[in-house]
């Protein structure tokens, strides 16, 4: 079994991005600038956003964090979005999800200017992904294909089973893995909560991408010997032995599945750090106005 070290690859990517930032600045270009909007006080969202802001510093980006109380109105949020859309110094920005229930995520996402939507969530960018046009690939799927690439894991003609069909991970992931490119070209099965006999599907998989958000959901009996197992889950489960009172576990039962898998990502230290590196990469693409 080979452990896929997402932290290491993320740091490699970040040093490549930092070099590109230096090159841009030496050519008299401005510092790339990422902004993030965080609403409310969800601890997981706060952790993710502060990691994103910190990563900006690591690579030499400028960053702006815009915070709102959970009771902010949809109108106030849309006004801020309009302001960021019109601020020429900001190359790209994200609105951390989930948002409080009284705010329509769809309305907010549709308010983001597609050229600044470095999360790749706007319907125009999702459409561009489907049509094979240059776009921002959302950060987690982008990070996963980069991991497969950097570990030279063959994908062409392989059977990839994606578990979970969220807009953020499962759906774009399934589209990406099916593409006719050298980073994908898989036969893809997209499984979800209504899939019958899930195990029958996963046992056929050369590559399993678990993005269902349920702790330890994928067990060893569901995995073919030698399969590549990518764990997207970051679930908080109670753990009295930790100071924080919780530990992070993935969607995959790591202990037993790692004995069968050919390659596997750990949680933490697998997909998570790659999401951040990919967001930085998208911001660099935005700053360079590559499309
Ligand atoms: N919530 C969970 N993952 C993400 C992400 O990649 N981007 C944003 N904006 N919110 C998230």
Coordinates of C-alpha atoms and ligand atoms in Angstrom, one line a residue:
X1 CA 0.0 0.0 0.0
X2 CA 1.2 3.5 -0.9
X3 CA 0.1 6.3 1.3
X4 CA -0.8 9.4 -0.8
X5 CA 0.8 12.3 1.0
X6 CA -1.5 15.3 0.2
X7 CA 0.3 17.6 2.6
X8 CA 3.6 17.0 0.9
X9 CA 2.2 17.5 -2.6
X10 CA 0.2 20.6 -1.4
X11 CA 3.5 22.1 -0.2
X12 CA 5.2 21.3 -3.5
X13 CA 2.4 23.0 -5.4
X14 CA 2.5 26.0 -3.0
X15 CA 6.2 26.4 -3.6
X16 CA 5.6 26.3 -7.4
X17 CA 2.9 28.9 -7.0
X18 CA 5.2 31.1 -4.8
X19 CA 7.8 31.0 -7.6
X20 CA 5.2 32.1 -10.2
X21 CA 4.2 34.9 -7.9
X22 CA 7.8 36.1 -7.7
X23 CA 8.0 35.9 -11.5
X24 CA 4.8 38.0 -11.9
X25 CA 6.1 40.6 -9.5
X26 CA 9.5 40.8 -11.1
X27 CA 7.6 41.6 -14.4
X28 CA 5.9 44.5 -12.6
X29 CA 2.5 42.7 -12.2
X30 CA 0.5 43.1 -9.1
X31 CA 0.3 40.6 -6.2
X32 CA -2.5 38.1 -6.8
X33 CA -5.3 38.7 -4.3
X34 CA -7.9 36.3 -3.0
X35 CA -10.8 37.3 -0.8
X36 CA -13.0 35.0 1.3
X37 CA -16.4 35.6 2.7
X38 CA -17.3 33.8 5.9
X39 CA -20.7 33.9 7.4
X40 CA -21.5 32.9 11.0
X41 CA -19.4 31.0 13.5
X42 CA -19.4 27.4 12.3
X43 CA -16.1 26.1 13.7
X44 CA -15.2 23.9 10.7
X45 CA -15.8 26.7 8.3
X46 CA -13.7 29.0 10.4
X47 CA -10.9 26.5 10.4
X48 CA -11.1 26.0 6.6
X49 CA -11.2 29.7 5.8
X50 CA -8.3 30.6 8.2
X51 CA -6.2 27.8 6.5
X52 CA -7.0 29.3 3.1
X53 CA -6.0 32.8 4.3
X54 CA -2.8 31.5 5.8
X55 CA -1.9 29.6 2.6
X56 CA -2.2 32.9 0.8
X57 CA 0.5 34.3 2.9
X58 CA 2.7 31.3 2.3
X59 CA 2.7 31.8 -1.5
X60 CA 2.9 35.6 -1.5
X61 CA -0.8 36.4 -2.3
X62 CA -2.7 39.2 -0.8
X63 CA -5.8 38.0 1.1
X64 CA -8.9 39.7 2.5
X65 CA -11.2 38.0 4.9
X66 CA -14.8 39.4 5.0
X67 CA -16.8 38.2 8.0
X68 CA -20.5 38.5 8.7
X69 CA -22.6 37.5 11.6
X70 CA -25.0 34.5 11.0
X71 CA -28.0 36.9 10.9
X72 CA -26.7 38.9 7.9
X73 CA -29.4 39.4 5.3
X74 CA -29.2 38.0 1.8
X75 CA -29.3 41.5 0.5
X76 CA -26.3 42.6 2.6
X77 CA -24.3 39.6 1.3
X78 CA -25.3 40.3 -2.3
X79 CA -24.1 44.0 -1.9
X80 CA -20.7 42.8 -0.6
X81 CA -20.5 40.4 -3.6
X82 CA -21.2 43.2 -6.0
X83 CA -18.5 45.2 -4.3
X84 CA -16.0 42.4 -4.7
X85 CA -17.1 41.9 -8.3
X86 CA -16.2 45.5 -9.0
X87 CA -13.0 45.7 -7.0
X88 CA -10.2 45.4 -9.6
X89 CA -7.6 44.6 -7.0
X90 CA -9.4 41.3 -6.1
X91 CA -8.6 38.6 -8.7
X92 CA -10.9 35.9 -7.2
X93 CA -13.0 35.2 -4.1
X94 CA -14.9 32.5 -2.4
X95 CA -18.0 32.4 -0.3
X96 CA -17.5 29.6 2.3
X97 CA -20.4 27.2 2.3
X98 CA -22.7 26.2 4.0
X99 CA -24.5 29.5 4.5
X100 CA -27.3 30.0 7.1
X101 CA -30.6 28.6 6.0
X102 CA -32.3 32.0 5.4
X103 CA -29.8 32.7 2.6
X104 CA -30.1 31.1 -0.8
X105 CA -26.8 29.6 -1.7
X106 CA -27.8 29.4 -5.3
X107 CA -28.6 33.2 -5.4
X108 CA -25.3 34.0 -3.8
X109 CA -23.3 31.8 -6.1
X110 CA -25.1 33.2 -9.1
X111 CA -24.1 36.7 -7.9
X112 CA -20.4 35.9 -8.1
X113 CA -18.8 37.2 -11.3
X114 CA -17.8 34.0 -13.2
X115 CA -14.3 35.3 -13.9
X116 CA -13.7 35.7 -10.1
X117 CA -15.4 32.5 -9.1
X118 CA -12.2 30.6 -8.1
X119 CA -14.3 27.9 -6.4
X120 CA -15.8 27.1 -9.9
X121 CA -19.3 27.0 -8.4
X122 CA -21.1 29.4 -10.7
X123 CA -23.4 27.7 -13.2
X124 CA -21.4 29.2 -16.1
X125 CA -18.2 27.6 -14.8
X126 CA -19.9 24.3 -14.1
X127 CA -21.3 24.5 -17.7
X128 CA -17.8 25.3 -19.0
X129 CA -16.5 22.2 -17.2
X130 CA -19.1 20.0 -18.7
X131 CA -18.4 21.4 -22.2
X132 CA -14.6 21.0 -21.8
X133 CA -14.0 24.7 -22.0
X134 CA -11.3 26.4 -20.0
X135 CA -12.7 27.1 -16.5
X136 CA -12.0 27.0 -12.8
X137 CA -12.3 23.4 -11.7
X138 CA -13.6 23.3 -8.2
X139 CA -10.9 23.0 -5.7
X140 CA -11.4 19.5 -4.2
X141 CA -11.9 17.6 -7.5
X142 CA -8.9 19.6 -9.0
X143 CA -6.8 18.6 -6.0
X144 CA -7.7 15.0 -6.4
X145 CA -6.8 14.7 -10.1
X146 CA -3.5 16.5 -9.3
X147 CA -2.8 13.9 -6.6
X148 CA -3.5 11.1 -9.1
X149 CA -1.2 12.8 -11.6
X150 CA 1.7 13.5 -9.2
X151 CA 1.6 9.8 -8.0
X152 CA 1.6 8.7 -11.7
X153 CA -1.6 6.6 -11.0
X154 CA -3.0 5.4 -14.3
X155 CA -6.6 6.4 -15.0
X156 CA -7.2 5.7 -18.6
X157 CA -9.8 3.0 -19.1
X158 CA -10.1 2.5 -15.3
X159 CA -13.4 2.1 -13.5
X160 CA -13.8 5.0 -11.1
X161 CA -16.7 4.9 -8.5
X162 CA -17.6 8.2 -7.0
X163 CA -19.7 8.0 -3.8
X164 CA -21.7 11.2 -3.2
X165 CA -23.2 13.6 -5.7
X166 CA -22.8 17.0 -4.0
X167 CA -22.3 20.1 -6.1
X168 CA -19.0 20.8 -4.5
X169 CA -17.3 17.4 -4.9
X170 CA -19.2 14.3 -6.2
X171 CA -20.9 15.8 -9.3
X172 CA -17.9 17.8 -10.6
X173 CA -15.6 14.9 -9.7
X174 CA -17.6 12.4 -11.8
X175 CA -17.5 14.8 -14.8
X176 CA -13.8 15.3 -14.4
X177 CA -12.9 11.7 -14.2
X178 CA -14.9 10.8 -17.3
X179 CA -13.2 13.5 -19.5
X180 CA -11.2 12.6 -22.5
X181 CA -7.9 13.9 -21.0
X182 CA -4.8 12.1 -19.8
X183 CA -5.7 13.0 -16.2
X184 CA -9.0 11.1 -16.5
X185 CA -10.5 9.0 -19.2
X186 CA -12.2 6.7 -16.7
X187 CA -15.4 4.8 -16.9
X188 CA -17.3 6.5 -14.1
X189 CA -20.1 5.3 -11.8
X190 CA -21.7 7.9 -9.6
X191 CA -23.2 6.3 -6.5
X192 CA -25.4 8.1 -3.9
X193 CA -27.8 7.6 -1.1
X194 CA -30.4 5.9 -3.4
X195 CA -27.9 3.5 -5.0
X196 CA -28.9 -0.1 -4.6
X197 CA -26.2 -2.7 -3.6
X198 CA -23.5 -0.1 -3.3
X199 CA -20.9 -2.8 -2.6
X200 CA -21.5 -4.4 -5.9
X201 CA -20.4 -1.2 -7.6
X202 CA -17.5 -0.4 -5.3
X203 CA -16.1 -3.9 -5.7
X204 CA -15.8 -3.2 -9.4
X205 CA -13.8 0.0 -8.8
X206 CA -10.1 0.5 -9.7
X207 CA -10.5 4.0 -8.1
X208 CA -12.9 4.8 -5.3
X209 CA -13.6 8.5 -4.5
X210 CA -15.6 8.6 -1.2
X211 CA -17.3 12.0 -0.7
X212 CA -20.5 11.1 1.2
X213 CA -19.8 12.8 4.5
X214 CA -20.3 9.8 6.7
X215 CA -17.6 8.7 9.1
X216 CA -16.0 5.3 8.2
X217 CA -18.6 4.6 5.6
X218 CA -16.4 2.6 3.2
X219 CA -15.3 -0.6 4.8
X220 CA -12.7 -3.2 3.6
X221 CA -15.4 -5.6 2.3
X222 CA -16.4 -2.9 -0.2
X223 CA -12.9 -2.5 -1.7
X224 CA -11.2 -4.6 -4.4
X225 CA -7.6 -5.7 -3.6
X226 CA -5.2 -3.1 -4.9
X227 CA -7.8 -0.3 -5.5
X228 CA -6.9 3.4 -5.3
X229 CA -9.0 4.9 -2.5
X230 CA -9.4 8.6 -2.2
X231 CA -11.1 9.8 1.0
X232 CA -12.7 13.2 0.8
X233 CA -14.5 13.0 4.1
X234 CA -13.6 15.3 7.0
X235 CA -15.9 14.3 9.8
X236 CA -15.7 15.4 13.3
X237 CA -16.4 12.6 15.8
X238 CA -16.3 12.9 19.6
X239 CA -13.0 12.0 21.2
X240 CA -12.6 12.6 25.0
X241 CA -8.8 12.0 24.7
X242 CA -8.4 15.1 22.6
X243 CA -8.1 18.6 24.0
X244 CA -10.6 19.8 21.3
X245 CA -13.0 17.0 22.3
X246 CA -13.2 15.6 18.7
X247 CA -11.0 13.9 16.1
X248 CA -11.2 14.1 12.3
X249 CA -12.1 10.9 10.5
X250 CA -12.7 10.3 6.8
X251 CA -15.5 8.5 4.9
X252 CA -13.2 5.5 4.7
X253 CA -12.4 3.0 7.5
X254 CA -8.7 3.7 7.1
X255 CA -7.3 0.9 9.4
X256 CA -8.8 -2.0 7.5
X257 CA -9.1 -0.5 4.0
X258 CA -5.4 0.5 4.0
X259 CA -4.5 -3.2 4.2
X260 CA -6.3 -3.9 0.9
X261 CA -5.8 -0.7 -1.1
X262 CA -3.0 -0.1 -3.6
X263 CA -3.0 3.6 -2.8
X264 CA -4.9 5.5 -0.1
X265 CA -5.2 9.0 1.2
X266 CA -5.2 9.6 4.9
X267 CA -7.5 12.0 6.9
X268 CA -6.2 14.5 7.8
X269 CA -3.3 15.1 5.4
X270 CA -4.8 13.7 2.2
X271 CA -7.3 15.5 0.1
X272 CA -7.8 18.5 2.5
X273 CA -4.4 20.2 1.9
X274 CA -4.9 19.7 -1.9
X275 CA -8.2 21.6 -1.8
X276 CA -6.3 24.6 -0.5
X277 CA -3.4 24.3 -3.0
X278 CA -6.0 24.1 -5.8
X279 CA -7.8 27.2 -4.7
X280 CA -4.5 29.0 -4.8
X281 CA -3.8 27.7 -8.3
X282 CA -7.2 28.9 -9.5
X283 CA -6.5 32.3 -8.0
X284 CA -3.2 32.4 -9.8
X285 CA -5.0 31.5 -13.0
X286 CA -7.5 34.4 -12.3
X287 CA -4.6 36.8 -11.6
X288 CA -3.0 35.9 -14.9
X289 CA -6.3 36.2 -16.6
X290 CA -5.6 33.0 -18.5
X291 CA -9.2 32.8 -19.8
Ligands
LIG1 N1 -17.4 24.2 2.0 C1 -16.8 23.0 1.9 N2 -15.9 23.0 0.9 C2 -15.9 24.2 0.3 C3 -15.2 24.7 -0.8 O1 -14.4 24.1 -1.4 N3 -15.5 26.0 -1.1 C4 -16.4 26.8 -0.4 N4 -16.6 28.0 -0.8 N5 -17.1 26.3 0.6 C5 -16.9 25.0 1.0

